[in-house]
Amino acid sequence: MISAKPRERLRIAVQKSGRLTEASQDLLARCGLQFRQSRDKLFCFGESLAIDLLLVRDDDIPGLIAQGVCDLGIVGRNVLGEHSRAATTRDAGVAAQELVALGFGRCHLAIALPQEAEYTNPQSLSGARIATTYPALLAEWLERNGVSAEIVVLSGSVEIAPRLGTADAICDLVSSGATLAANQLREAAVVLESEAVLIGPQAMPADERGELRDLLLRRMDGVIQVRESKLVLLHVARSAVPAITRLLPNGQVPTITPVEGSPDDVSLQALCYGSITWQHLEEMKRAGASRLLVLPVEKMLA
Ligand code: PRT
Ligand code: ZN
């Protein structure tokens, strides 16, 4: 039985089955959490730490936090944004906040129009009927841009509304853009940039759950940092080290070691954050680097 009574175990709501499920569970596993799943597959009991999972539909997650049934949740920023704006008109309980951006499930909420429709600026949408499953986020964007338009609230299949004649435009999530293209729609404006986020109340009671939450947040920071870190190794003439250091994307101060038998050359090793592209490598090569290697980092303890 799931309850909102005081408890000692931390409870996290994650999507049961959908685009965020695998990446959410993978992130928690990388934080060292191991679970045993209940027979009805709705609950995962934490075996390594007193942290359990509740597997639910993503739309229910902000509400479960507001009611105190769960302490943390993983959802798209779009779901949190829609819930918190819609909740201002009803009893919201404890408001869930974005605590950590998790870097997966990236997409954006966009307004799209039929290919042939004209769009120069937000005012082009004046008087239009816009179909969406995100009425609160769309209403806020329209207000912010001083546009008066009609919001047609749908529960799904938003992209076919213009062809059916029930709307002139849509406001929906886009990742690759393939769905828009397949429906002869083109993107006109971005309402919200989204990715999966860890959400929870701003503050936790100072009990065991608060300590567990702090521990999990610290581990998550470490996992995210490692995921975005690369170790760069290269050889270069000692005189070119300053030029190479400037080219290292978000690099830490490099470690320099002499190369046996080549007094003018050094071996350089640096930890870098963010992606390292072919262009970065080519620029370093032009600046004199050779034997370039980019390695993933598995664990890091400063
Ligand atoms: O059953 P449940 O309610 O839990 O799941 P759901 O069906 O509501 O959500 P789900 O699993 O589809 O998506 C979960 C979250 O993933 C969303 O809230 C977003 O934060 C994120 N996400 C990332 C996306 C997309 N990318 C995405 N492309 N959510 C939906 N889409 C849909 C979009 O609505 C459109 O229909 O994919 C289509 C567009 O994709 P492209 O690649 O053709 O542009
Ligand atoms: Zn959903």
GROMACS .gro file of C-alpha atoms and ligand atoms in nm:
model
  347
    1MET     CA    1   0.000   0.000   0.000
    2ILE     CA    2   0.147   0.336  -0.106
    3SER     CA    3   0.089   0.610   0.151
    4ALA     CA    4   0.185   0.971   0.223
    5LYS     CA    5   0.247   0.887   0.594
    6PRO     CA    6   0.585   0.980   0.746
    7ARG     CA    7   0.841   0.722   0.635
    8GLU     CA    8   1.212   0.658   0.654
    9ARG     CA    9   1.268   0.535   0.300
   10LEU     CA   10   1.309   0.782   0.015
   11ARG     CA   11   1.064   0.725  -0.270
   12ILE     CA   12   1.130   0.828  -0.631
   13ALA     CA   13   0.861   0.834  -0.901
   14VAL     CA   14   0.985   0.731  -1.246
   15GLN     CA   15   0.807   0.664  -1.573
   16LYS     CA   16   0.680   0.305  -1.590
   17SER     CA   17   0.700   0.260  -1.963
   18GLY     CA   18   0.803   0.527  -2.212
   19ARG     CA   19   1.085   0.732  -2.356
   20LEU     CA   20   1.239   0.817  -2.017
   21THR     CA   21   1.216   0.475  -1.853
   22GLU     CA   22   1.541   0.313  -1.962
   23ALA     CA   23   1.760   0.621  -1.918
   24SER     CA   24   1.609   0.699  -1.575
   25GLN     CA   25   1.675   0.347  -1.447
   26ASP     CA   26   2.023   0.346  -1.599
   27LEU     CA   27   2.106   0.675  -1.422
   28LEU     CA   28   1.988   0.538  -1.086
   29ALA     CA   29   2.187   0.217  -1.139
   30ARG     CA   30   2.499   0.426  -1.211
   31CYS     CA   31   2.435   0.603  -0.880
   32GLY     CA   32   2.477   0.260  -0.717
   33LEU     CA   33   2.109   0.182  -0.656
   34GLN     CA   34   1.989  -0.176  -0.694
   35PHE     CA   35   1.623  -0.276  -0.687
   36ARG     CA   36   1.393  -0.576  -0.654
   37GLN     CA   37   1.070  -0.531  -0.853
   38SER     CA   38   0.730  -0.614  -0.702
   39ARG     CA   39   0.516  -0.874  -0.876
   40ASP     CA   40   0.272  -0.609  -1.011
   41LYS     CA   41   0.577  -0.419  -1.148
   42LEU     CA   42   0.460  -0.090  -0.991
   43PHE     CA   43   0.712  -0.075  -0.711
   44CYS     CA   44   1.087  -0.138  -0.690
   45PHE     CA   45   1.233  -0.202  -0.347
   46GLY     CA   46   1.582  -0.058  -0.300
   47GLU     CA   47   1.826  -0.325  -0.187
   48SER     CA   48   2.148  -0.126  -0.157
   49LEU     CA   49   2.003   0.192   0.002
   50ALA     CA   50   1.666   0.284   0.160
   51ILE     CA   51   1.549   0.431  -0.172
   52ASP     CA   52   1.246   0.281  -0.351
   53LEU     CA   53   1.092   0.350  -0.691
   54LEU     CA   54   0.729   0.395  -0.784
   55LEU     CA   55   0.664   0.323  -1.153
   56VAL     CA   56   0.386   0.544  -1.290
   57ARG     CA   57   0.272   0.748  -1.592
   58ASP     CA   58   0.491   1.054  -1.631
   59ASP     CA   59   0.195   1.294  -1.607
   60ASP     CA   60   0.122   1.173  -1.251
   61ILE     CA   61   0.474   1.242  -1.118
   62PRO     CA   62   0.448   1.615  -1.023
   63GLY     CA   63   0.116   1.543  -0.847
   64LEU     CA   64   0.263   1.253  -0.647
   65ILE     CA   65   0.531   1.490  -0.518
   66ALA     CA   66   0.276   1.763  -0.443
   67GLN     CA   67   0.075   1.511  -0.238
   68GLY     CA   68   0.385   1.393  -0.050
   69VAL     CA   69   0.350   1.036  -0.183
   70CYS     CA   70   0.694   1.057  -0.347
   71ASP     CA   71   1.000   1.264  -0.249
   72LEU     CA   72   1.164   1.289  -0.592
   73GLY     CA   73   1.069   1.223  -0.954
   74ILE     CA   74   1.216   1.212  -1.304
   75VAL     CA   75   1.008   1.380  -1.577
   76GLY     CA   76   1.045   1.596  -1.885
   77ARG     CA   77   1.073   1.969  -1.808
   78ASN     CA   78   0.765   2.003  -2.032
   79VAL     CA   79   0.556   1.788  -1.791
   80LEU     CA   80   0.678   1.978  -1.483
   81GLY     CA   81   0.621   2.314  -1.658
   82GLU     CA   82   0.268   2.228  -1.767
   83HIS     CA   83   0.176   2.090  -1.425
   84SER     CA   84   0.311   2.382  -1.226
   85ARG     CA   85   0.140   2.641  -1.446
   86ALA     CA   86  -0.189   2.451  -1.447
   87ALA     CA   87  -0.160   2.394  -1.069
   88THR     CA   88  -0.172   2.767  -0.992
   89THR     CA   89  -0.547   2.748  -1.043
   90ARG     CA   90  -0.599   2.453  -0.805
   91ASP     CA   91  -0.459   2.331  -0.476
   92ALA     CA   92  -0.101   2.247  -0.568
   93GLY     CA   93   0.024   2.102  -0.235
   94VAL     CA   94   0.406   2.109  -0.208
   95ALA     CA   95   0.529   2.254  -0.537
   96ALA     CA   96   0.782   2.034  -0.718
   97GLN     CA   97   1.087   2.219  -0.846
   98GLU     CA   98   1.353   2.131  -1.100
   99LEU     CA   99   1.657   2.016  -0.898
  100VAL     CA  100   1.894   1.871  -1.161
  101ALA     CA  101   1.891   1.875  -1.543
  102LEU     CA  102   1.972   1.519  -1.645
  103GLY     CA  103   2.083   1.557  -2.008
  104PHE     CA  104   1.862   1.289  -2.170
  105GLY     CA  105   1.513   1.299  -2.326
  106ARG     CA  106   1.606   1.622  -2.503
  107CYS     CA  107   1.329   1.779  -2.715
  108HIS     CA  108   1.152   2.111  -2.750
  109LEU     CA  109   0.792   2.225  -2.738
  110ALA     CA  110   0.732   2.411  -3.062
  111ILE     CA  111   0.456   2.583  -3.255
  112ALA     CA  112   0.431   2.442  -3.608
  113LEU     CA  113   0.228   2.547  -3.909
  114PRO     CA  114   0.135   2.391  -4.244
  115GLN     CA  115   0.425   2.433  -4.491
  116GLU     CA  116   0.237   2.689  -4.701
  117ALA     CA  117   0.115   2.907  -4.409
  118GLU     CA  118   0.291   3.240  -4.364
  119TYR     CA  119   0.482   3.316  -4.045
  120THR     CA  120   0.695   3.620  -3.983
  121ASN     CA  121   0.663   3.669  -3.605
  122PRO     CA  122   0.437   3.562  -3.315
  123GLN     CA  123   0.172   3.813  -3.429
  124SER     CA  124   0.120   3.596  -3.740
  125LEU     CA  125  -0.066   3.360  -3.503
  126SER     CA  126  -0.328   3.623  -3.403
  127GLY     CA  127  -0.675   3.469  -3.424
  128ALA     CA  128  -0.536   3.122  -3.511
  129ARG     CA  129  -0.665   2.799  -3.356
  130ILE     CA  130  -0.367   2.612  -3.207
  131ALA     CA  131  -0.403   2.246  -3.109
  132THR     CA  132  -0.196   2.117  -2.816
  133THR     CA  133  -0.172   1.887  -2.516
  134TYR     CA  134   0.019   2.167  -2.335
  135PRO     CA  135  -0.246   2.441  -2.294
  136ALA     CA  136  -0.087   2.609  -1.989
  137LEU     CA  137   0.262   2.641  -2.143
  138LEU     CA  138   0.113   2.760  -2.473
  139ALA     CA  139  -0.115   3.013  -2.297
  140GLU     CA  140   0.186   3.156  -2.114
  141TRP     CA  141   0.388   3.187  -2.438
  142LEU     CA  142   0.096   3.357  -2.617
  143GLU     CA  143   0.053   3.601  -2.330
  144ARG     CA  144   0.427   3.672  -2.312
  145ASN     CA  145   0.423   3.753  -2.683
  146GLY     CA  146   0.099   3.956  -2.669
  147VAL     CA  147  -0.083   3.720  -2.909
  148SER     CA  148  -0.454   3.650  -2.888
  149ALA     CA  149  -0.523   3.300  -3.027
  150GLU     CA  150  -0.760   3.012  -2.957
  151ILE     CA  151  -0.617   2.708  -2.776
  152VAL     CA  152  -0.769   2.375  -2.887
  153VAL     CA  153  -0.690   2.119  -2.614
  154LEU     CA  154  -0.635   1.765  -2.745
  155SER     CA  155  -0.524   1.448  -2.565
  156GLY     CA  156  -0.301   1.317  -2.847
  157SER     CA  157  -0.235   1.298  -3.225
  158VAL     CA  158  -0.197   1.674  -3.230
  159GLU     CA  159  -0.002   1.668  -3.557
  160ILE     CA  160  -0.303   1.570  -3.767
  161ALA     CA  161  -0.528   1.854  -3.641
  162PRO     CA  162  -0.444   2.098  -3.927
  163ARG     CA  163  -0.520   1.831  -4.190
  164LEU     CA  164  -0.850   1.751  -4.019
  165GLY     CA  165  -0.936   2.122  -4.020
  166THR     CA  166  -0.975   2.134  -3.640
  167ALA     CA  167  -0.679   2.373  -3.599
  168ASP     CA  168  -0.461   2.612  -3.801
  169ALA     CA  169  -0.141   2.534  -3.612
  170ILE     CA  170  -0.011   2.296  -3.346
  171CYS     CA  171   0.207   2.321  -3.036
  172ASP     CA  172   0.379   1.987  -2.971
  173LEU     CA  173   0.708   1.824  -2.870
  174VAL     CA  174   0.969   1.788  -3.143
  175SER     CA  175   1.292   1.591  -3.131
  176SER     CA  176   1.410   1.480  -3.478
  177GLY     CA  177   1.144   1.681  -3.663
  178ALA     CA  178   1.038   1.370  -3.862
  179THR     CA  179   0.677   1.380  -3.736
  180LEU     CA  180   0.637   1.744  -3.846
  181ALA     CA  181   0.787   1.669  -4.188
  182ALA     CA  182   0.564   1.362  -4.235
  183ASN     CA  183   0.261   1.583  -4.169
  184GLN     CA  184   0.375   1.869  -4.397
  185LEU     CA  185   0.426   2.100  -4.100
  186ARG     CA  186   0.717   2.334  -4.031
  187GLU     CA  187   0.843   2.471  -3.706
  188ALA     CA  188   0.768   2.841  -3.643
  189ALA     CA  189   0.863   2.913  -3.278
  190VAL     CA  190   1.007   2.736  -2.975
  191VAL     CA  191   0.793   2.756  -2.660
  192LEU     CA  192   1.020   2.553  -2.426
  193GLU     CA  193   1.354   2.367  -2.445
  194SER     CA  194   1.314   2.040  -2.259
  195GLU     CA  195   1.508   1.742  -2.122
  196ALA     CA  196   1.457   1.498  -1.836
  197VAL     CA  197   1.489   1.664  -1.496
  198LEU     CA  198   1.502   1.544  -1.137
  199ILE     CA  199   1.222   1.715  -0.947
  200GLY     CA  200   1.125   1.744  -0.583
  201PRO     CA  201   1.024   1.995  -0.318
  202GLN     CA  202   1.282   2.271  -0.266
  203ALA     CA  203   1.353   2.155   0.090
  204MET     CA  204   1.325   1.816   0.261
  205PRO     CA  205   1.261   1.748   0.630
  206ALA     CA  206   1.588   1.706   0.820
  207ASP     CA  207   1.544   1.329   0.868
  208GLU     CA  208   1.686   1.011   0.709
  209ARG     CA  209   1.513   1.091   0.381
  210GLY     CA  210   1.683   1.430   0.364
  211GLU     CA  211   2.022   1.264   0.410
  212LEU     CA  212   1.943   1.004   0.144
  213ARG     CA  213   1.832   1.275  -0.094
  214ASP     CA  214   2.157   1.469  -0.042
  215LEU     CA  215   2.359   1.151  -0.099
  216LEU     CA  216   2.171   1.072  -0.420
  217LEU     CA  217   2.206   1.427  -0.552
  218ARG     CA  218   2.582   1.418  -0.489
  219ARG     CA  219   2.616   1.084  -0.667
  220MET     CA  220   2.403   1.211  -0.957
  221ASP     CA  221   2.627   1.516  -0.996
  222GLY     CA  222   2.927   1.281  -1.013
  223VAL     CA  223   2.762   1.053  -1.270
  224ILE     CA  224   2.658   1.347  -1.489
  225GLN     CA  225   3.005   1.503  -1.467
  226VAL     CA  226   3.175   1.174  -1.561
  227ARG     CA  227   2.930   1.122  -1.850
  228GLU     CA  228   3.031   1.459  -1.992
  229SER     CA  229   3.402   1.423  -1.924
  230LYS     CA  230   3.673   1.303  -2.158
  231LEU     CA  231   4.042   1.247  -2.105
  232VAL     CA  232   4.251   1.396  -2.387
  233LEU     CA  233   4.604   1.265  -2.447
  234LEU     CA  234   4.845   1.403  -2.708
  235HIS     CA  235   5.208   1.476  -2.793
  236VAL     CA  236   5.318   1.828  -2.880
  237ALA     CA  237   5.627   2.052  -2.891
  238ARG     CA  238   5.684   2.219  -2.553
  239SER     CA  239   5.658   2.562  -2.720
  240ALA     CA  240   5.305   2.483  -2.851
  241VAL     CA  241   5.161   2.384  -2.510
  242PRO     CA  242   4.995   2.727  -2.443
  243ALA     CA  243   4.823   2.718  -2.786
  244ILE     CA  244   4.695   2.363  -2.728
  245THR     CA  245   4.575   2.449  -2.376
  246ARG     CA  246   4.363   2.732  -2.521
  247LEU     CA  247   4.205   2.489  -2.768
  248LEU     CA  248   4.103   2.228  -2.508
  249PRO     CA  249   3.725   2.262  -2.468
  250ASN     CA  250   3.648   2.341  -2.099
  251GLY     CA  251   3.972   2.173  -2.007
  252GLN     CA  252   4.132   2.160  -1.666
  253VAL     CA  253   4.497   2.261  -1.627
  254PRO     CA  254   4.680   1.986  -1.822
  255THR     CA  255   4.945   1.751  -1.682
  256ILE     CA  256   5.268   1.773  -1.884
  257THR     CA  257   5.530   1.496  -1.889
  258PRO     CA  258   5.860   1.478  -2.084
  259VAL     CA  259   5.890   1.239  -2.379
  260GLU     CA  260   6.192   1.006  -2.355
  261GLY     CA  261   6.442   1.075  -2.635
  262SER     CA  262   6.262   1.393  -2.766
  263PRO     CA  263   6.371   1.683  -2.543
  264ASP     CA  264   6.158   1.938  -2.732
  265ASP     CA  265   5.836   1.733  -2.706
  266VAL     CA  266   5.600   1.668  -2.417
  267SER     CA  267   5.307   1.438  -2.354
  268LEU     CA  268   4.997   1.631  -2.245
  269GLN     CA  269   4.701   1.491  -2.054
  270ALA     CA  270   4.386   1.692  -1.973
  271LEU     CA  271   4.037   1.627  -1.842
  272CYS     CA  272   3.777   1.812  -2.052
  273TYR     CA  273   3.403   1.869  -1.995
  274GLY     CA  274   3.151   1.858  -2.280
  275SER     CA  275   3.183   1.702  -2.621
  276ILE     CA  276   3.508   1.696  -2.814
  277THR     CA  277   3.437   1.716  -3.185
  278TRP     CA  278   3.648   1.624  -3.489
  279GLN     CA  279   3.685   1.999  -3.541
  280HIS     CA  280   3.847   2.038  -3.196
  281LEU     CA  281   4.091   1.758  -3.282
  282GLU     CA  282   4.172   1.904  -3.624
  283GLU     CA  283   4.240   2.247  -3.469
  284MET     CA  284   4.477   2.088  -3.215
  285LYS     CA  285   4.652   1.897  -3.494
  286ARG     CA  286   4.699   2.221  -3.690
  287ALA     CA  287   4.849   2.373  -3.373
  288GLY     CA  288   5.111   2.096  -3.371
  289ALA     CA  289   4.956   1.811  -3.172
  290SER     CA  290   5.009   1.447  -3.273
  291ARG     CA  291   4.905   1.105  -3.136
  292LEU     CA  292   4.571   1.250  -3.025
  293LEU     CA  293   4.356   1.022  -2.810
  294VAL     CA  294   4.015   1.098  -2.654
  295LEU     CA  295   3.909   0.851  -2.383
  296PRO     CA  296   3.582   0.819  -2.188
  297VAL     CA  297   3.603   0.853  -1.809
  298GLU     CA  298   3.439   0.579  -1.605
  299LYS     CA  299   3.459   0.701  -1.245
  300MET     CA  300   3.601   1.014  -1.088
  301LEU     CA  301   3.678   1.111  -0.731
  302ALA     CA  302   3.835   1.452  -0.686
  303PRT     O1  303   0.259   0.668  -2.074
  303PRT     P1  304   0.315   0.798  -2.026
  303PRT     O2  305   0.210   0.903  -2.002
  303PRT     O3  306   0.408   0.778  -1.909
  303PRT     O4  307   0.411   0.848  -2.143
  303PRT     P2  308   0.388   0.957  -2.257
  303PRT     O5  309   0.337   0.887  -2.378
  303PRT     O6  310   0.310   1.075  -2.207
  303PRT     O7  311   0.535   1.012  -2.276
  303PRT     P3  312   0.657   0.961  -2.369
  303PRT     O8  313   0.713   0.835  -2.315
  303PRT     O9  314   0.617   0.964  -2.513
  303PRT    O10  315   0.758   1.082  -2.346
  303PRT     C1  316   0.810   1.108  -2.220
  303PRT     C2  317   0.892   1.237  -2.228
  303PRT    O11  318   0.997   1.219  -2.324
  303PRT     C3  319   0.820   1.361  -2.275
  303PRT    O12  320   0.744   1.424  -2.173
  303PRT     C4  321   0.937   1.448  -2.321
  303PRT    O13  322   0.993   1.517  -2.210
  303PRT     C5  323   1.040   1.346  -2.373
  303PRT     N1  324   1.047   1.341  -2.520
  303PRT     C6  325   1.165   1.352  -2.589
  303PRT     C7  326   0.949   1.327  -2.609
  303PRT     C8  327   1.006   1.331  -2.735
  303PRT     N2  328   1.140   1.345  -2.721
  303PRT     C9  329   0.924   1.317  -2.853
  303PRT     N3  330   0.973   1.321  -2.964
  303PRT     N4  331   0.815   1.310  -2.594
  303PRT    C10  332   0.738   1.294  -2.703
  303PRT     N5  333   0.786   1.299  -2.830
  303PRT    C11  334   0.684   1.279  -2.940
  303PRT    C12  335   0.614   1.411  -2.979
  303PRT    O14  336   0.501   1.432  -2.897
  303PRT    C13  337   0.575   1.384  -3.125
  303PRT    O15  338   0.458   1.308  -3.134
  303PRT    O16  339   0.746   1.233  -3.058
  303PRT    C14  340   0.690   1.299  -3.173
  303PRT    C15  341   0.793   1.390  -3.237
  303PRT    O17  342   0.916   1.325  -3.250
  303PRT     P4  343   1.010   1.354  -3.377
  303PRT    O18  344   1.137   1.280  -3.350
  303PRT    O19  345   0.938   1.300  -3.496
  303PRT    O20  346   1.031   1.503  -3.384
  304ZN      ZN  347   0.235   1.104  -2.033
   0.00000   0.00000   0.00000
